[in-house]
Amino acid sequence: MPSQHSLKIIRLAAENVKRLRAVQITPEGHIVQISGPNAAGKTSVLDCIWYALGGGSALPEQPIRKGAAKGEIHLDLGEMLVSRTFTQSGSYLKVVSKDGRECNSPQKLLDSLLGKLAFDPLAFARLSEDRQRELLMNLVSIPLVPEHLERISGVEVPR
C-alpha cells in the first residue's frame, strides 16, 4: 500500500481522546510546533498520533475522554488514511489507501511502517556490534564512507 517514501502527516483529527474534546491539525512545512499552557492537550495530540499507529501495546487502559462514549482518531498520511475508534468494548482500526482500498491486515501494515521508527534499547543492546552498526546505517539517510568513519573515529570499520 505505501511506497518506500517517508510518510508525512497531512491532517490529524481527534475527538474525545484523553483530554481532547476535538482537535484538527493540518501541518504546513517541515516543522510543526505544538505549544500551549499546561493541561491544554499538547501531549494528548502527540499521543493520538502514537495511538493511531501503534496498536494494542501503545494504547492506554482508558483512551476515551472522561464522560464520552467513544473516541476517534483520523490520521491522513497522504498515501493512506488511518482511523482508530475507541469504545468501551475495544479499539477498532481501519486503514484505507488513497485509491480507496481497505487494508485487510491494518495493524500488520502499520507495524511494518513503524519498524524503522520504533526503538527498543534493550533489544538493540543485545545485538552484535556489526548488527548494531548495520541497523544504525540503515536508519541514517546520509551516505557514509567507511574510510571517512575510520579517519574520524580512529576505529577500523568492517566492510
PDB file of N, CA and C in Angstrom, residues 33-127:
ATOM      1  N   GLN A  33       5.110  23.181  15.412  1.00  0.00           N
ATOM      2  CA  GLN A  33       5.241  23.492  16.832  1.00  0.00           C
ATOM      3  C   GLN A  33       3.894  23.278  17.502  1.00  0.00           C
ATOM      4  N   ILE A  34       3.907  22.440  18.529  1.00  0.00           N
ATOM      5  CA  ILE A  34       2.700  22.220  19.329  1.00  0.00           C
ATOM      6  C   ILE A  34       2.958  22.896  20.664  1.00  0.00           C
ATOM      7  N   SER A  35       2.263  23.996  20.906  1.00  0.00           N
ATOM      8  CA  SER A  35       2.523  24.750  22.131  1.00  0.00           C
ATOM      9  C   SER A  35       1.204  25.157  22.775  1.00  0.00           C
ATOM     10  N   GLY A  36       1.305  25.534  24.030  1.00  0.00           N
ATOM     11  CA  GLY A  36       0.133  25.966  24.769  1.00  0.00           C
ATOM     12  C   GLY A  36       0.401  25.860  26.250  1.00  0.00           C
ATOM     13  N   PRO A  37      -0.531  26.337  27.061  1.00  0.00           N
ATOM     14  CA  PRO A  37      -0.345  26.277  28.513  1.00  0.00           C
ATOM     15  C   PRO A  37      -0.437  24.837  29.023  1.00  0.00           C
ATOM     16  N   ASN A  38      -0.048  24.652  30.263  1.00  0.00           N
ATOM     17  CA  ASN A  38      -0.163  23.334  30.890  1.00  0.00           C
ATOM     18  C   ASN A  38      -1.605  22.848  30.809  1.00  0.00           C
ATOM     19  N   ALA A  39      -1.758  21.539  30.625  1.00  0.00           N
ATOM     20  CA  ALA A  39      -3.065  20.870  30.572  1.00  0.00           C
ATOM     21  C   ALA A  39      -3.917  21.308  29.379  1.00  0.00           C
ATOM     22  N   ALA A  40      -3.276  21.837  28.325  1.00  0.00           N
ATOM     23  CA  ALA A  40      -4.021  22.262  27.138  1.00  0.00           C
ATOM     24  C   ALA A  40      -4.227  21.124  26.146  1.00  0.00           C
ATOM     25  N   GLY A  41      -3.497  20.009  26.316  1.00  0.00           N
ATOM     26  CA  GLY A  41      -3.669  18.865  25.428  1.00  0.00           C
ATOM     27  C   GLY A  41      -2.520  18.613  24.471  1.00  0.00           C
ATOM     28  N   LYS A  42      -1.375  19.258  24.690  1.00  0.00           N
ATOM     29  CA  LYS A  42      -0.222  19.067  23.798  1.00  0.00           C
ATOM     30  C   LYS A  42       0.209  17.603  23.754  1.00  0.00           C
ATOM     31  N   THR A  43       0.365  17.002  24.904  1.00  0.00           N
ATOM     32  CA  THR A  43       0.774  15.598  24.969  1.00  0.00           C
ATOM     33  C   THR A  43      -0.316  14.707  24.400  1.00  0.00           C
ATOM     34  N   SER A  44      -1.562  15.062  24.614  1.00  0.00           N
ATOM     35  CA  SER A  44      -2.673  14.274  24.070  1.00  0.00           C
ATOM     36  C   SER A  44      -2.634  14.253  22.542  1.00  0.00           C
ATOM     37  N   VAL A  45      -2.252  15.363  21.923  1.00  0.00           N
ATOM     38  CA  VAL A  45      -2.130  15.410  20.463  1.00  0.00           C
ATOM     39  C   VAL A  45      -1.055  14.429  20.002  1.00  0.00           C
ATOM     40  N   LEU A  46       0.105  14.462  20.646  1.00  0.00           N
ATOM     41  CA  LEU A  46       1.181  13.531  20.284  1.00  0.00           C
ATOM     42  C   LEU A  46       0.768  12.088  20.544  1.00  0.00           C
ATOM     43  N   ASP A  47       0.089  11.863  21.660  1.00  0.00           N
ATOM     44  CA  ASP A  47      -0.385  10.515  21.973  1.00  0.00           C
ATOM     45  C   ASP A  47      -1.369  10.018  20.917  1.00  0.00           C
ATOM     46  N   CYS A  48      -2.202  10.894  20.397  1.00  0.00           N
ATOM     47  CA  CYS A  48      -3.159  10.494  19.364  1.00  0.00           C
ATOM     48  C   CYS A  48      -2.445   9.910  18.146  1.00  0.00           C
ATOM     49  N   ILE A  49      -1.354  10.526  17.759  1.00  0.00           N
ATOM     50  CA  ILE A  49      -0.587  10.014  16.618  1.00  0.00           C
ATOM     51  C   ILE A  49      -0.084   8.611  16.933  1.00  0.00           C
ATOM     52  N   TRP A  50       0.484   8.450  18.123  1.00  0.00           N
ATOM     53  CA  TRP A  50       1.016   7.148  18.520  1.00  0.00           C
ATOM     54  C   TRP A  50      -0.097   6.112  18.661  1.00  0.00           C
ATOM     55  N   TYR A  51      -1.229   6.488  19.238  1.00  0.00           N
ATOM     56  CA  TYR A  51      -2.347   5.550  19.402  1.00  0.00           C
ATOM     57  C   TYR A  51      -2.875   5.099  18.039  1.00  0.00           C
ATOM     58  N   ALA A  52      -2.969   6.033  17.099  1.00  0.00           N
ATOM     59  CA  ALA A  52      -3.477   5.689  15.769  1.00  0.00           C
ATOM     60  C   ALA A  52      -2.575   4.668  15.090  1.00  0.00           C
ATOM     61  N   LEU A  53      -1.276   4.829  15.243  1.00  0.00           N
ATOM     62  CA  LEU A  53      -0.320   3.975  14.537  1.00  0.00           C
ATOM     63  C   LEU A  53       0.116   2.749  15.321  1.00  0.00           C
ATOM     64  N   GLY A  54       0.254   2.895  16.639  1.00  0.00           N
ATOM     65  CA  GLY A  54       0.940   1.881  17.432  1.00  0.00           C
ATOM     66  C   GLY A  54       0.173   0.644  17.807  1.00  0.00           C
ATOM     67  N   GLY A  55      -1.125   0.700  17.876  1.00  0.00           N
ATOM     68  CA  GLY A  55      -1.873  -0.504  18.211  1.00  0.00           C
ATOM     69  C   GLY A  55      -1.917  -0.816  19.685  1.00  0.00           C
ATOM     70  N   GLY A  56      -2.243  -2.073  19.985  1.00  0.00           N
ATOM     71  CA  GLY A  56      -2.510  -2.532  21.343  1.00  0.00           C
ATOM     72  C   GLY A  56      -1.514  -2.116  22.394  1.00  0.00           C
ATOM     73  N   SER A  57      -0.231  -2.316  22.139  1.00  0.00           N
ATOM     74  CA  SER A  57       0.767  -2.001  23.160  1.00  0.00           C
ATOM     75  C   SER A  57       0.900  -0.503  23.389  1.00  0.00           C
ATOM     76  N   ALA A  58       0.482   0.303  22.412  1.00  0.00           N
ATOM     77  CA  ALA A  58       0.593   1.756  22.541  1.00  0.00           C
ATOM     78  C   ALA A  58      -0.600   2.364  23.271  1.00  0.00           C
ATOM     79  N   LEU A  59      -1.673   1.604  23.387  1.00  0.00           N
ATOM     80  CA  LEU A  59      -2.914   2.168  23.918  1.00  0.00           C
ATOM     81  C   LEU A  59      -2.969   2.128  25.437  1.00  0.00           C
ATOM     82  N   PRO A  60      -3.434   3.212  26.036  1.00  0.00           N
ATOM     83  CA  PRO A  60      -3.626   3.197  27.485  1.00  0.00           C
ATOM     84  C   PRO A  60      -4.884   2.399  27.830  1.00  0.00           C
ATOM     85  N   GLU A  61      -5.048   2.117  29.092  1.00  0.00           N
ATOM     86  CA  GLU A  61      -6.225   1.362  29.525  1.00  0.00           C
ATOM     87  C   GLU A  61      -7.514   2.112  29.192  1.00  0.00           C
ATOM     88  N   GLN A  62      -7.499   3.439  29.326  1.00  0.00           N
ATOM     89  CA  GLN A  62      -8.699   4.240  29.085  1.00  0.00           C
ATOM     90  C   GLN A  62      -8.354   5.412  28.157  1.00  0.00           C
ATOM     91  N   PRO A  63      -8.394   5.213  26.819  1.00  0.00           N
ATOM     92  CA  PRO A  63      -8.063   6.308  25.907  1.00  0.00           C
ATOM     93  C   PRO A  63      -9.201   7.311  25.716  1.00  0.00           C
ATOM     94  N   ILE A  64     -10.418   6.931  26.083  1.00  0.00           N
ATOM     95  CA  ILE A  64     -11.589   7.779  25.842  1.00  0.00           C
ATOM     96  C   ILE A  64     -11.673   8.881  26.897  1.00  0.00           C
ATOM     97  N   ARG A  65     -11.972  10.089  26.431  1.00  0.00           N
ATOM     98  CA  ARG A  65     -12.137  11.233  27.331  1.00  0.00           C
ATOM     99  C   ARG A  65     -13.211  10.914  28.369  1.00  0.00           C
ATOM    100  N   LYS A  66     -12.948  11.308  29.599  1.00  0.00           N
ATOM    101  CA  LYS A  66     -13.893  11.046  30.688  1.00  0.00           C
ATOM    102  C   LYS A  66     -15.260  11.640  30.339  1.00  0.00           C
ATOM    103  N   GLY A  67     -16.297  10.801  30.444  1.00  0.00           N
ATOM    104  CA  GLY A  67     -17.657  11.235  30.166  1.00  0.00           C
ATOM    105  C   GLY A  67     -18.119  10.983  28.737  1.00  0.00           C
ATOM    106  N   ALA A  68     -17.204  10.610  27.835  1.00  0.00           N
ATOM    107  CA  ALA A  68     -17.576  10.357  26.440  1.00  0.00           C
ATOM    108  C   ALA A  68     -17.831   8.867  26.220  1.00  0.00           C
ATOM    109  N   ALA A  69     -18.682   8.551  25.258  1.00  0.00           N
ATOM    110  CA  ALA A  69     -18.997   7.149  24.949  1.00  0.00           C
ATOM    111  C   ALA A  69     -17.962   6.526  24.026  1.00  0.00           C
ATOM    112  N   LYS A  70     -17.368   7.355  23.142  1.00  0.00           N
ATOM    113  CA  LYS A  70     -16.350   6.829  22.233  1.00  0.00           C
ATOM    114  C   LYS A  70     -15.367   7.928  21.878  1.00  0.00           C
ATOM    115  N   GLY A  71     -14.213   7.515  21.396  1.00  0.00           N
ATOM    116  CA  GLY A  71     -13.192   8.435  20.930  1.00  0.00           C
ATOM    117  C   GLY A  71     -12.774   8.037  19.527  1.00  0.00           C
ATOM    118  N   GLU A  72     -12.314   9.008  18.752  1.00  0.00           N
ATOM    119  CA  GLU A  72     -11.902   8.723  17.378  1.00  0.00           C
ATOM    120  C   GLU A  72     -10.643   9.493  17.026  1.00  0.00           C
ATOM    121  N   ILE A  73      -9.802   8.846  16.218  1.00  0.00           N
ATOM    122  CA  ILE A  73      -8.610   9.489  15.666  1.00  0.00           C
ATOM    123  C   ILE A  73      -8.593   9.193  14.172  1.00  0.00           C
ATOM    124  N   HIS A  74      -8.383  10.224  13.373  1.00  0.00           N
ATOM    125  CA  HIS A  74      -8.235  10.071  11.922  1.00  0.00           C
ATOM    126  C   HIS A  74      -6.916  10.735  11.550  1.00  0.00           C
ATOM    127  N   LEU A  75      -6.038   9.950  10.959  1.00  0.00           N
ATOM    128  CA  LEU A  75      -4.694  10.413  10.619  1.00  0.00           C
ATOM    129  C   LEU A  75      -4.485  10.228   9.121  1.00  0.00           C
ATOM    130  N   ASP A  76      -4.419  11.337   8.388  1.00  0.00           N
ATOM    131  CA  ASP A  76      -4.196  11.295   6.943  1.00  0.00           C
ATOM    132  C   ASP A  76      -2.698  11.365   6.699  1.00  0.00           C
ATOM    133  N   LEU A  77      -2.148  10.289   6.146  1.00  0.00           N
ATOM    134  CA  LEU A  77      -0.716  10.214   5.867  1.00  0.00           C
ATOM    135  C   LEU A  77      -0.422  10.388   4.380  1.00  0.00           C
ATOM    136  N   GLY A  78      -1.368  10.943   3.646  1.00  0.00           N
ATOM    137  CA  GLY A  78      -1.166  11.161   2.215  1.00  0.00           C
ATOM    138  C   GLY A  78      -1.457   9.916   1.408  1.00  0.00           C
ATOM    139  N   GLU A  79      -0.678   8.883   1.608  1.00  0.00           N
ATOM    140  CA  GLU A  79      -0.870   7.633   0.876  1.00  0.00           C
ATOM    141  C   GLU A  79      -1.937   6.753   1.510  1.00  0.00           C
ATOM    142  N   MET A  80      -2.295   7.060   2.746  1.00  0.00           N
ATOM    143  CA  MET A  80      -3.310   6.258   3.432  1.00  0.00           C
ATOM    144  C   MET A  80      -3.974   7.076   4.526  1.00  0.00           C
ATOM    145  N   LEU A  81      -5.183   6.650   4.868  1.00  0.00           N
ATOM    146  CA  LEU A  81      -5.923   7.249   5.971  1.00  0.00           C
ATOM    147  C   LEU A  81      -6.063   6.191   7.054  1.00  0.00           C
ATOM    148  N   VAL A  82      -5.576   6.517   8.248  1.00  0.00           N
ATOM    149  CA  VAL A  82      -5.650   5.615   9.397  1.00  0.00           C
ATOM    150  C   VAL A  82      -6.751   6.139  10.311  1.00  0.00           C
ATOM    151  N   SER A  83      -7.714   5.279  10.627  1.00  0.00           N
ATOM    152  CA  SER A  83      -8.803   5.653  11.533  1.00  0.00           C
ATOM    153  C   SER A  83      -8.856   4.642  12.666  1.00  0.00           C
ATOM    154  N   ARG A  84      -8.830   5.148  13.887  1.00  0.00           N
ATOM    155  CA  ARG A  84      -8.963   4.263  15.048  1.00  0.00           C
ATOM    156  C   ARG A  84     -10.096   4.816  15.905  1.00  0.00           C
ATOM    157  N   THR A  85     -11.032   3.932  16.230  1.00  0.00           N
ATOM    158  CA  THR A  85     -12.183   4.288  17.054  1.00  0.00           C
ATOM    159  C   THR A  85     -12.101   3.512  18.355  1.00  0.00           C
ATOM    160  N   PHE A  86     -12.348   4.202  19.452  1.00  0.00           N
ATOM    161  CA  PHE A  86     -12.340   3.576  20.773  1.00  0.00           C
ATOM    162  C   PHE A  86     -13.757   3.568  21.315  1.00  0.00           C
ATOM    163  N   THR A  87     -14.169   2.419  21.823  1.00  0.00           N
ATOM    164  CA  THR A  87     -15.440   2.321  22.530  1.00  0.00           C
ATOM    165  C   THR A  87     -15.152   1.622  23.856  1.00  0.00           C
ATOM    166  N   GLN A  88     -16.156   1.510  24.680  1.00  0.00           N
ATOM    167  CA  GLN A  88     -15.961   0.830  25.963  1.00  0.00           C
ATOM    168  C   GLN A  88     -15.605  -0.641  25.752  1.00  0.00           C
ATOM    169  N   SER A  89     -15.970  -1.207  24.601  1.00  0.00           N
ATOM    170  CA  SER A  89     -15.693  -2.629  24.358  1.00  0.00           C
ATOM    171  C   SER A  89     -14.393  -2.881  23.598  1.00  0.00           C
ATOM    172  N   GLY A  90     -13.700  -1.830  23.165  1.00  0.00           N
ATOM    173  CA  GLY A  90     -12.424  -2.071  22.496  1.00  0.00           C
ATOM    174  C   GLY A  90     -12.026  -0.987  21.513  1.00  0.00           C
ATOM    175  N   SER A  91     -10.996  -1.306  20.742  1.00  0.00           N
ATOM    176  CA  SER A  91     -10.424  -0.391  19.764  1.00  0.00           C
ATOM    177  C   SER A  91     -10.607  -0.993  18.373  1.00  0.00           C
ATOM    178  N   TYR A  92     -10.989  -0.169  17.407  1.00  0.00           N
ATOM    179  CA  TYR A  92     -11.220  -0.635  16.049  1.00  0.00           C
ATOM    180  C   TYR A  92     -10.370   0.186  15.090  1.00  0.00           C
ATOM    181  N   LEU A  93      -9.655  -0.506  14.214  1.00  0.00           N
ATOM    182  CA  LEU A  93      -8.706   0.130  13.304  1.00  0.00           C
ATOM    183  C   LEU A  93      -9.127  -0.094  11.861  1.00  0.00           C
ATOM    184  N   LYS A  94      -8.979   0.959  11.063  1.00  0.00           N
ATOM    185  CA  LYS A  94      -9.253   0.870   9.631  1.00  0.00           C
ATOM    186  C   LYS A  94      -8.170   1.666   8.913  1.00  0.00           C
ATOM    187  N   VAL A  95      -7.565   1.059   7.895  1.00  0.00           N
ATOM    188  CA  VAL A  95      -6.571   1.740   7.070  1.00  0.00           C
ATOM    189  C   VAL A  95      -7.035   1.636   5.623  1.00  0.00           C
ATOM    190  N   VAL A  96      -7.163   2.793   4.970  1.00  0.00           N
ATOM    191  CA  VAL A  96      -7.631   2.851   3.591  1.00  0.00           C
ATOM    192  C   VAL A  96      -6.582   3.586   2.766  1.00  0.00           C
ATOM    193  N   SER A  97      -6.226   3.007   1.606  1.00  0.00           N
ATOM    194  CA  SER A  97      -5.256   3.661   0.727  1.00  0.00           C
ATOM    195  C   SER A  97      -5.903   4.862   0.055  1.00  0.00           C
ATOM    196  N   LYS A  98      -5.069   5.728  -0.530  1.00  0.00           N
ATOM    197  CA  LYS A  98      -5.621   6.933  -1.146  1.00  0.00           C
ATOM    198  C   LYS A  98      -6.513   6.609  -2.341  1.00  0.00           C
ATOM    199  N   ASP A  99      -6.378   5.390  -2.908  1.00  0.00           N
ATOM    200  CA  ASP A  99      -7.268   4.999  -4.007  1.00  0.00           C
ATOM    201  C   ASP A  99      -8.510   4.253  -3.510  1.00  0.00           C
ATOM    202  N   GLY A 100      -8.720   4.222  -2.171  1.00  0.00           N
ATOM    203  CA  GLY A 100      -9.948   3.683  -1.610  1.00  0.00           C
ATOM    204  C   GLY A 100      -9.925   2.223  -1.198  1.00  0.00           C
ATOM    205  N   ARG A 101      -8.797   1.544  -1.362  1.00  0.00           N
ATOM    206  CA  ARG A 101      -8.727   0.132  -0.968  1.00  0.00           C
ATOM    207  C   ARG A 101      -8.517   0.012   0.534  1.00  0.00           C
ATOM    208  N   GLU A 102      -9.342  -0.819   1.168  1.00  0.00           N
ATOM    209  CA  GLU A 102      -9.207  -1.052   2.607  1.00  0.00           C
ATOM    210  C   GLU A 102      -8.206  -2.177   2.844  1.00  0.00           C
ATOM    211  N   CYS A 103      -7.316  -1.968   3.781  1.00  0.00           N
ATOM    212  CA  CYS A 103      -6.282  -2.947   4.111  1.00  0.00           C
ATOM    213  C   CYS A 103      -6.886  -4.083   4.939  1.00  0.00           C
ATOM    214  N   ASN A 104      -6.562  -5.322   4.562  1.00  0.00           N
ATOM    215  CA  ASN A 104      -7.078  -6.489   5.285  1.00  0.00           C
ATOM    216  C   ASN A 104      -6.387  -6.706   6.625  1.00  0.00           C
ATOM    217  N   SER A 105      -5.120  -6.341   6.728  1.00  0.00           N
ATOM    218  CA  SER A 105      -4.350  -6.501   7.973  1.00  0.00           C
ATOM    219  C   SER A 105      -3.774  -5.145   8.360  1.00  0.00           C
ATOM    220  N   PRO A 106      -4.628  -4.231   8.810  1.00  0.00           N
ATOM    221  CA  PRO A 106      -4.161  -2.858   9.029  1.00  0.00           C
ATOM    222  C   PRO A 106      -3.056  -2.726  10.067  1.00  0.00           C
ATOM    223  N   GLN A 107      -3.138  -3.441  11.196  1.00  0.00           N
ATOM    224  CA  GLN A 107      -2.103  -3.276  12.217  1.00  0.00           C
ATOM    225  C   GLN A 107      -0.773  -3.848  11.745  1.00  0.00           C
ATOM    226  N   LYS A 108      -0.824  -4.928  10.995  1.00  0.00           N
ATOM    227  CA  LYS A 108       0.405  -5.515  10.453  1.00  0.00           C
ATOM    228  C   LYS A 108       1.090  -4.516   9.514  1.00  0.00           C
ATOM    229  N   LEU A 109       0.306  -3.836   8.689  1.00  0.00           N
ATOM    230  CA  LEU A 109       0.853  -2.821   7.795  1.00  0.00           C
ATOM    231  C   LEU A 109       1.489  -1.689   8.597  1.00  0.00           C
ATOM    232  N   LEU A 110       0.777  -1.191   9.595  1.00  0.00           N
ATOM    233  CA  LEU A 110       1.310  -0.091  10.407  1.00  0.00           C
ATOM    234  C   LEU A 110       2.558  -0.525  11.166  1.00  0.00           C
ATOM    235  N   ASP A 111       2.565  -1.751  11.675  1.00  0.00           N
ATOM    236  CA  ASP A 111       3.752  -2.254  12.377  1.00  0.00           C
ATOM    237  C   ASP A 111       4.958  -2.283  11.449  1.00  0.00           C
ATOM    238  N   SER A 112       4.745  -2.661  10.188  1.00  0.00           N
ATOM    239  CA  SER A 112       5.868  -2.694   9.245  1.00  0.00           C
ATOM    240  C   SER A 112       6.382  -1.284   8.966  1.00  0.00           C
ATOM    241  N   LEU A 113       5.479  -0.305   8.938  1.00  0.00           N
ATOM    242  CA  LEU A 113       5.896   1.083   8.731  1.00  0.00           C
ATOM    243  C   LEU A 113       6.615   1.641   9.950  1.00  0.00           C
ATOM    244  N   LEU A 114       6.161   1.248  11.125  1.00  0.00           N
ATOM    245  CA  LEU A 114       6.746   1.765  12.361  1.00  0.00           C
ATOM    246  C   LEU A 114       8.053   1.080  12.724  1.00  0.00           C
ATOM    247  N   GLY A 115       8.350  -0.029  12.091  1.00  0.00           N
ATOM    248  CA  GLY A 115       9.558  -0.775  12.424  1.00  0.00           C
ATOM    249  C   GLY A 115      10.793   0.098  12.464  1.00  0.00           C
ATOM    250  N   LYS A 116      10.903   1.043  11.524  1.00  0.00           N
ATOM    251  CA  LYS A 116      12.073   1.921  11.491  1.00  0.00           C
ATOM    252  C   LYS A 116      11.999   3.017  12.544  1.00  0.00           C
ATOM    253  N   LEU A 117      10.793   3.305  13.021  1.00  0.00           N
ATOM    254  CA  LEU A 117      10.642   4.384  13.992  1.00  0.00           C
ATOM    255  C   LEU A 117      10.693   3.893  15.427  1.00  0.00           C
ATOM    256  N   ALA A 118      10.229   2.675  15.635  1.00  0.00           N
ATOM    257  CA  ALA A 118      10.202   2.123  16.990  1.00  0.00           C
ATOM    258  C   ALA A 118      11.609   1.690  17.370  1.00  0.00           C
ATOM    259  N   PHE A 119      11.974   1.899  18.611  1.00  0.00           N
ATOM    260  CA  PHE A 119      13.322   1.566  19.039  1.00  0.00           C
ATOM    261  C   PHE A 119      13.261   0.945  20.420  1.00  0.00           C
ATOM    262  N   ASP A 120      13.761  -0.268  20.530  1.00  0.00           N
ATOM    263  CA  ASP A 120      13.822  -0.976  21.803  1.00  0.00           C
ATOM    264  C   ASP A 120      15.284  -0.996  22.232  1.00  0.00           C
ATOM    265  N   PRO A 121      15.684  -0.147  23.179  1.00  0.00           N
ATOM    266  CA  PRO A 121      17.096  -0.062  23.552  1.00  0.00           C
ATOM    267  C   PRO A 121      17.654  -1.369  24.101  1.00  0.00           C
ATOM    268  N   LEU A 122      16.838  -2.154  24.793  1.00  0.00           N
ATOM    269  CA  LEU A 122      17.338  -3.425  25.324  1.00  0.00           C
ATOM    270  C   LEU A 122      17.616  -4.413  24.200  1.00  0.00           C
ATOM    271  N   ALA A 123      16.719  -4.477  23.235  1.00  0.00           N
ATOM    272  CA  ALA A 123      16.942  -5.369  22.089  1.00  0.00           C
ATOM    273  C   ALA A 123      18.167  -4.913  21.306  1.00  0.00           C
ATOM    274  N   PHE A 124      18.335  -3.604  21.152  1.00  0.00           N
ATOM    275  CA  PHE A 124      19.499  -3.066  20.443  1.00  0.00           C
ATOM    276  C   PHE A 124      20.789  -3.439  21.166  1.00  0.00           C
ATOM    277  N   ALA A 125      20.792  -3.344  22.482  1.00  0.00           N
ATOM    278  CA  ALA A 125      21.995  -3.654  23.268  1.00  0.00           C
ATOM    279  C   ALA A 125      22.386  -5.123  23.141  1.00  0.00           C
ATOM    280  N   ARG A 126      21.431  -5.996  22.888  1.00  0.00           N
ATOM    281  CA  ARG A 126      21.723  -7.430  22.764  1.00  0.00           C
ATOM    282  C   ARG A 126      22.273  -7.802  21.393  1.00  0.00           C
ATOM    283  N   LEU A 127      22.182  -6.904  20.426  1.00  0.00           N
ATOM    284  CA  LEU A 127      22.682  -7.186  19.079  1.00  0.00           C
ATOM    285  C   LEU A 127      24.202  -7.148  19.055  1.00  0.00           C
TER     286      LEU A 127
END
